[in-house]
PDB file of C-alpha atoms in Angstrom:
ATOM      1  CA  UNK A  15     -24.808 -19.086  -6.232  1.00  0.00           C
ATOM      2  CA  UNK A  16     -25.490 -16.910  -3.142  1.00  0.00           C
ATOM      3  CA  UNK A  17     -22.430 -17.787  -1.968  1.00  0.00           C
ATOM      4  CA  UNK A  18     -20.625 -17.609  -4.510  1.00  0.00           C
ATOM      5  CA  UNK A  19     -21.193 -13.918  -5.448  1.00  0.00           C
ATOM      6  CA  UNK A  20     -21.111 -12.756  -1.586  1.00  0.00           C
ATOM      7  CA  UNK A  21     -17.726 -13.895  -1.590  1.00  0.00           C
ATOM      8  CA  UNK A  22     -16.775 -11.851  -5.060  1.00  0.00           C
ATOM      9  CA  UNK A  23     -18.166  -9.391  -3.778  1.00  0.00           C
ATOM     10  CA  UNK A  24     -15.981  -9.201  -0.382  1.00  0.00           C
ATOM     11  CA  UNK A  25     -13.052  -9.549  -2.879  1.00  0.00           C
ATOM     12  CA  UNK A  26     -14.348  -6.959  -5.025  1.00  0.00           C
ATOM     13  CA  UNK A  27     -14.338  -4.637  -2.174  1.00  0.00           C
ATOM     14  CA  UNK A  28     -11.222  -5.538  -0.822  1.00  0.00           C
ATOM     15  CA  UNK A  29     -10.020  -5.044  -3.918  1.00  0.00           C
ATOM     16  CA  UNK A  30     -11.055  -1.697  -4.358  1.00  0.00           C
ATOM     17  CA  UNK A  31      -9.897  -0.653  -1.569  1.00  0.00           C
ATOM     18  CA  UNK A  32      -6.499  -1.625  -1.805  1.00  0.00           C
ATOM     19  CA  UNK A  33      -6.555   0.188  -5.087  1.00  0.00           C
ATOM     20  CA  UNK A  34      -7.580   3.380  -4.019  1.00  0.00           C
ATOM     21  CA  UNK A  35      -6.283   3.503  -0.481  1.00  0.00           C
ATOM     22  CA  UNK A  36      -3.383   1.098   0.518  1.00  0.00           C
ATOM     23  CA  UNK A  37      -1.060   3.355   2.517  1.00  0.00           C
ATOM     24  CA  UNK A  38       1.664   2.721   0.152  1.00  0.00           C
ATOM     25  CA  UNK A  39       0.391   2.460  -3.479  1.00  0.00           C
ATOM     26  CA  UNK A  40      -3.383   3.572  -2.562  1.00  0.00           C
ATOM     27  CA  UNK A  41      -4.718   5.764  -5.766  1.00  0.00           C
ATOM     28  CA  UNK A  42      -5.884   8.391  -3.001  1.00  0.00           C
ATOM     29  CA  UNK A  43      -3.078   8.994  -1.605  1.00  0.00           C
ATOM     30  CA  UNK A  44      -0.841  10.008  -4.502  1.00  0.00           C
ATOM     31  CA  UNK A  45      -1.029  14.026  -5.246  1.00  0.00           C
ATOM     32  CA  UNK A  46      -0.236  16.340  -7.878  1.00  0.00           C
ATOM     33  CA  UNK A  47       0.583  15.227 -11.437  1.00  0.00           C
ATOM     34  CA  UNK A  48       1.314  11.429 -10.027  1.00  0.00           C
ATOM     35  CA  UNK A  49      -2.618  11.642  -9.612  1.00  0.00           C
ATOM     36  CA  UNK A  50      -3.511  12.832 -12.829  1.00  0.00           C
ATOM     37  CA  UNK A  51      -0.767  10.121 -14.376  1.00  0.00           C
ATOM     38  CA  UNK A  52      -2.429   7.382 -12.462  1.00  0.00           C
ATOM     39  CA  UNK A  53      -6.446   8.488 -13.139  1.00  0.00           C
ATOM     40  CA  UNK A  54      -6.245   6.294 -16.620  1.00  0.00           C
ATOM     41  CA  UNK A  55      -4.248   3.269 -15.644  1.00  0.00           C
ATOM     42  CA  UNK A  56      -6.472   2.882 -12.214  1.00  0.00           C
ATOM     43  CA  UNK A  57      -9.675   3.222 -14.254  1.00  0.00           C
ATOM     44  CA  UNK A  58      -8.593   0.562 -16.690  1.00  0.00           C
ATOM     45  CA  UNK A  59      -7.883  -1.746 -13.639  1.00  0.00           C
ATOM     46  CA  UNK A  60     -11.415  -0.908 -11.954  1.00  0.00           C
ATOM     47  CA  UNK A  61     -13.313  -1.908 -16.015  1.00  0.00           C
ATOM     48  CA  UNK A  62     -10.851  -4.993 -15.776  1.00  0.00           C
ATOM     49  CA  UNK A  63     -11.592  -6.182 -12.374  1.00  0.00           C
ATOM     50  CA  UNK A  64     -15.086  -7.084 -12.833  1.00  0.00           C
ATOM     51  CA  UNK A  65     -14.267  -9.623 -15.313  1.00  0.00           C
ATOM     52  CA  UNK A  66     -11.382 -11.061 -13.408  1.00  0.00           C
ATOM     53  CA  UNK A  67     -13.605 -11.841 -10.465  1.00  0.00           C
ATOM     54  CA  UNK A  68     -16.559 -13.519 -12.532  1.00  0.00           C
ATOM     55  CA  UNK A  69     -14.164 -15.455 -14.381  1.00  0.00           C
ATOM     56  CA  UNK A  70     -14.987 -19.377 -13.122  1.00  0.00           C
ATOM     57  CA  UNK A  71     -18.337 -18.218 -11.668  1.00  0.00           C
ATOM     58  CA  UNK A  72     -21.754 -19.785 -12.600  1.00  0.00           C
ATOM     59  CA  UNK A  73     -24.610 -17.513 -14.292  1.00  0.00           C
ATOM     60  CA  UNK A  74     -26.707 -17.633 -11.442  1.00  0.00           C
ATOM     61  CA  UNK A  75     -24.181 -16.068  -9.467  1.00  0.00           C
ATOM     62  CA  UNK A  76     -22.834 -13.995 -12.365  1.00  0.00           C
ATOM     63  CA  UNK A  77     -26.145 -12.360 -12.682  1.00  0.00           C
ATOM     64  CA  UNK A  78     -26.572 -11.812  -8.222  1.00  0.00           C
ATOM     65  CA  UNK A  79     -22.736 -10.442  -8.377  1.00  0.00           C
ATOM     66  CA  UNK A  80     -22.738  -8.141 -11.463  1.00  0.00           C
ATOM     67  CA  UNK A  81     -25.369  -5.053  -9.861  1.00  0.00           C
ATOM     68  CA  UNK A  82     -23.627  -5.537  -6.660  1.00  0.00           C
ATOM     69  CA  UNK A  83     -19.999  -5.108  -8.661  1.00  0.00           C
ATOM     70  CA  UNK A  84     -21.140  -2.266 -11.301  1.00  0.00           C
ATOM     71  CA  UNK A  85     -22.185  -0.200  -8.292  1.00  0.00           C
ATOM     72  CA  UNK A  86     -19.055  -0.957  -6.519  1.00  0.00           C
ATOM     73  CA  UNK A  87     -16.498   0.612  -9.760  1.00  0.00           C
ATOM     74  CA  UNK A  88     -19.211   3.074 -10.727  1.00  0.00           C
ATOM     75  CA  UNK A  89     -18.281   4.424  -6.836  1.00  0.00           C
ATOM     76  CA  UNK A  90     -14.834   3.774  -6.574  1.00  0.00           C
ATOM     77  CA  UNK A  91     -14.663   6.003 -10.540  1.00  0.00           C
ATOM     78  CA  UNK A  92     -16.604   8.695  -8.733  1.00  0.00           C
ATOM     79  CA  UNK A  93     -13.758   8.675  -6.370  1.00  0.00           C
ATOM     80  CA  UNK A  94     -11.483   8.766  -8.707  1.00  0.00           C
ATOM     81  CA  UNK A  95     -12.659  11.458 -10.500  1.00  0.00           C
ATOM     82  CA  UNK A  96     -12.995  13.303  -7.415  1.00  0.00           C
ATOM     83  CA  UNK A  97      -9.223  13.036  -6.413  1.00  0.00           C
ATOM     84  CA  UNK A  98      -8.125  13.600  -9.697  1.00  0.00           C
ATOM     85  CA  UNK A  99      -9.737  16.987 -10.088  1.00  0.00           C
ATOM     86  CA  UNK A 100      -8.537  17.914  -6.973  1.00  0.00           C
ATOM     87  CA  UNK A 101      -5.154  17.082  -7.435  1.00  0.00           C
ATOM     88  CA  UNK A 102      -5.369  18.467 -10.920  1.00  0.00           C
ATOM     89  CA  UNK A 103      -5.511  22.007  -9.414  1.00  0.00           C
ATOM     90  CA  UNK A 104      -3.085  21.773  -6.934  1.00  0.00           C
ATOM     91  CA  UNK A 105      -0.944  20.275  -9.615  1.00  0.00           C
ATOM     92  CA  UNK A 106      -1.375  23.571 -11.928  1.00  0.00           C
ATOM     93  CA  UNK A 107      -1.589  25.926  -9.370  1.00  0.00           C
ATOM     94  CA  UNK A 108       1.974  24.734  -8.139  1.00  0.00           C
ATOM     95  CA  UNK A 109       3.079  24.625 -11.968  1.00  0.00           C
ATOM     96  CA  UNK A 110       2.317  28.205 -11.780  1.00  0.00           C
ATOM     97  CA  UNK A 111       3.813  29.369  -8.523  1.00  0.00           C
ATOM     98  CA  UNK A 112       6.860  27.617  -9.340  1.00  0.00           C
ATOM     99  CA  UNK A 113       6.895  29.494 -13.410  1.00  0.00           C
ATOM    100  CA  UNK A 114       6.227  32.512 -11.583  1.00  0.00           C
ATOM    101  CA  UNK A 115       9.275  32.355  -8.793  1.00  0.00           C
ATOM    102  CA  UNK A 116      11.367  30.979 -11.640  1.00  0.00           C
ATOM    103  CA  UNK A 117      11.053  34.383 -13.540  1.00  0.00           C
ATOM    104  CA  UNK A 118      11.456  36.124 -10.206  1.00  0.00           C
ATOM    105  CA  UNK A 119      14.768  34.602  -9.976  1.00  0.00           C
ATOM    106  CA  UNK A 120      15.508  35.168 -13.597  1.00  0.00           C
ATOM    107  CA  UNK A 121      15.347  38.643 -12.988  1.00  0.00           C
ATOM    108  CA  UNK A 122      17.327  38.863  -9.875  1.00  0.00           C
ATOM    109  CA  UNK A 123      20.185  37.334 -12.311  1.00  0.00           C
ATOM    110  CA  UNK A 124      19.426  39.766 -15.299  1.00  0.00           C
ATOM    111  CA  UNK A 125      17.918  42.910 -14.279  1.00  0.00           C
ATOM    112  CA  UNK A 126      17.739  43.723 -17.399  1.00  0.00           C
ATOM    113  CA  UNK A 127      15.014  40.981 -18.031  1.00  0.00           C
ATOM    114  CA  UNK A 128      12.733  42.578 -15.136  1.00  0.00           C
ATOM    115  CA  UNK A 129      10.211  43.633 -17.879  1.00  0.00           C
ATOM    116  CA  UNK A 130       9.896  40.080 -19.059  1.00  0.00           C
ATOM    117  CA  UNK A 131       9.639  38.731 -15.845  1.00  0.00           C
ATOM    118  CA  UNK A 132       6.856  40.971 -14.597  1.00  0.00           C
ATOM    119  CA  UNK A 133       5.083  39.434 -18.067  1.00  0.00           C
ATOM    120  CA  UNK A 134       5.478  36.040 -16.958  1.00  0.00           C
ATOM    121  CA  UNK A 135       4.826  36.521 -13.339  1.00  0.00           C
ATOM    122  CA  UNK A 136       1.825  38.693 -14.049  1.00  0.00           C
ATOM    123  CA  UNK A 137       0.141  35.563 -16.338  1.00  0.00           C
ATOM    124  CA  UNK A 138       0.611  33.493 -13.664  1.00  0.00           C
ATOM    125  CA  UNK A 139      -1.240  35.526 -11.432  1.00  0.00           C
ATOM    126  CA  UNK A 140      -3.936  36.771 -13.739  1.00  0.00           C
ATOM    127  CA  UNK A 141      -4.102  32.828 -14.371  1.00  0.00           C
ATOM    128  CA  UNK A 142      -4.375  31.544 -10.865  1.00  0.00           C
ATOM    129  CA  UNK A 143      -6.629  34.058 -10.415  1.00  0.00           C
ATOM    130  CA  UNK A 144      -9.125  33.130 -12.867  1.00  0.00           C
ATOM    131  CA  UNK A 145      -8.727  29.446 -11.581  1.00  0.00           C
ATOM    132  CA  UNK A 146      -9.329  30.351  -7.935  1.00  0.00           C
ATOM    133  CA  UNK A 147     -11.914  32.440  -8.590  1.00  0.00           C
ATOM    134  CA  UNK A 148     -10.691  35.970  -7.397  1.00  0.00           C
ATOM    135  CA  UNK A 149     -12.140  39.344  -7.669  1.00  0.00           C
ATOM    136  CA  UNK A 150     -10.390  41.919 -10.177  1.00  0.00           C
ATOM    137  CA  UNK A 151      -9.471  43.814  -7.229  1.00  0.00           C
ATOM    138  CA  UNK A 152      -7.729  40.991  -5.617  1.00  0.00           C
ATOM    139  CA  UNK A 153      -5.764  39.943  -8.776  1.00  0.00           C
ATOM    140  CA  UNK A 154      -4.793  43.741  -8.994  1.00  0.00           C
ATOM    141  CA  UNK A 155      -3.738  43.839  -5.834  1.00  0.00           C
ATOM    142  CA  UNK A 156      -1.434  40.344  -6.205  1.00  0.00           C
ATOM    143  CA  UNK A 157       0.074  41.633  -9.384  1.00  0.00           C
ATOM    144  CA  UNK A 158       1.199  44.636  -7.588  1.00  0.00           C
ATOM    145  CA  UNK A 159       2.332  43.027  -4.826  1.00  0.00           C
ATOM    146  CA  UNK A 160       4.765  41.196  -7.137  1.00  0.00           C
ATOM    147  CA  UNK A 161       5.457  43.617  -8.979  1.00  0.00           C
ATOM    148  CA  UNK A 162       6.638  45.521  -5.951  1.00  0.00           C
ATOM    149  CA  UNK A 163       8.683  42.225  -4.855  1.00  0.00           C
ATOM    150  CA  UNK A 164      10.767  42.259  -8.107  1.00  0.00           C
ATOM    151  CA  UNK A 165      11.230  45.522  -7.591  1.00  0.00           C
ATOM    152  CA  UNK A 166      13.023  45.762  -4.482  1.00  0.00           C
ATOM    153  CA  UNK A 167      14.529  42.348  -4.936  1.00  0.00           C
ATOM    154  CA  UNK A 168      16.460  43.713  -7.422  1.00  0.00           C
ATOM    155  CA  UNK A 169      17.040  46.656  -6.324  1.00  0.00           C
ATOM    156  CA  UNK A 170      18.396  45.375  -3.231  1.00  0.00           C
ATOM    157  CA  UNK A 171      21.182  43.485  -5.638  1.00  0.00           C
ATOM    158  CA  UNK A 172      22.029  46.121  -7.311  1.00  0.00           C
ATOM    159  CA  UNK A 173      22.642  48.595  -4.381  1.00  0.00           C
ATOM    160  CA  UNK A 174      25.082  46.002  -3.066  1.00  0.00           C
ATOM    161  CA  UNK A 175      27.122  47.385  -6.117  1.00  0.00           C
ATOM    162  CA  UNK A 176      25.837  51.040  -6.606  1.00  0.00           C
ATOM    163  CA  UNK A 177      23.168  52.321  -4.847  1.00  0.00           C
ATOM    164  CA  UNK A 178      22.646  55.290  -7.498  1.00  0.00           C
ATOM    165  CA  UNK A 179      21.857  52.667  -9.976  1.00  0.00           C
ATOM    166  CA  UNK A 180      19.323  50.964  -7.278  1.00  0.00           C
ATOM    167  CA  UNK A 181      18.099  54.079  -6.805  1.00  0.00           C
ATOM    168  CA  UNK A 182      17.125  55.028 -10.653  1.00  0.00           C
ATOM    169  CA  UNK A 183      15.589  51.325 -11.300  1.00  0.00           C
ATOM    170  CA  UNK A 184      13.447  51.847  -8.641  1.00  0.00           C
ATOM    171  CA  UNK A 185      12.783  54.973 -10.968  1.00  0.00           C
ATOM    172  CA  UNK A 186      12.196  53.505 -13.796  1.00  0.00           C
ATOM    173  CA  UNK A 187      10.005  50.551 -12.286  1.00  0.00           C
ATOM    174  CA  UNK A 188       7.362  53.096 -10.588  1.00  0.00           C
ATOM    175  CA  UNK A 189       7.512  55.003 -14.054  1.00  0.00           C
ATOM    176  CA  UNK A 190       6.319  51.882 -15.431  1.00  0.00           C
ATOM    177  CA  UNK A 191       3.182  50.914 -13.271  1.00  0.00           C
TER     178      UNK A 191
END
């Protein structure tokens, strides 16, 4: 029975491992939103592997295998857990960046959609912000920053045409901070 469970328990760990860090399909090493995808199907397979391994075995070595094995997933969950909060963030936090460049562009295409924009790109920040953990000062400062970038990004397109026109945006954009 000794036996028996020392040698589920090597393929229990090897096991594990390969789920959560083969170089090529490893849990751990996916990022992002493929992480958070993953965190439900990989826990499933952790609950289900248990069972698969003391399939066959005898009760006395059932019983030597099973604390050995519930410590083993109740680890590699942790882990799980772990990554998937991580990637969580950077998952959002590029979601974000990537809204708030989007509306940048949009307004380099439409000036006339600058205010709408600034809305969007502002929420992102204010939102990032309150994710990362920023002073009020620093999330003031960010907003402005951007706000600044939209500014002369479009006024830098629109001087290529008339630089009068560039000229009263700017205007009208420090009129409106």
């Amino acid at each position: 029975a000794t036996a028996q469970a020392k040698e589920a328990d090597a393929l229990a760990s090897d096991k594990i491992r390969a789920l959560l860090y083969d170089p090529e399909t490893g849990f751990a090493n996916l990022s992002g939103g493929s992480a958070v995808a993953a965190r439900q199907k990989v826990l499933e397979q952790l609950d289900g592997l248990s069972a698969s391994l003391t399939e066959g075995m005898s009760n006395a070595a059932r019983r030597k295998f099973e604390d050995s094995m519930t410590r083993r997933i109740d680890s590699a969950k942790q882990t799980v857990d772990i990554h998937t909060s991580g990637e969580r963030k950077t998952w959002i936090n590029g979601a974000s960046a990537a809204r708030a460049e989007s509306a940048y562009q949009d307004s380099l295409v439409n000036p006339g959609a600058t205010a709408e924009s600034l809305r969007i790109i502002e929420g992102e920040i204010r939102g990032t912000g309150a994710r990362e953990g920023w002073s009020a000062e620093q999330t003031t400062l960010k907003v402005a920053e951007a706000r600044s970038k939209v500014y002369a990004g479009n006024a830098e397109r629109i001087a290529l045409v008339d630089p009068q026109a560039a000229a009263a945006f700017l205007a009208f954009g420090r009129s409106r901070k």
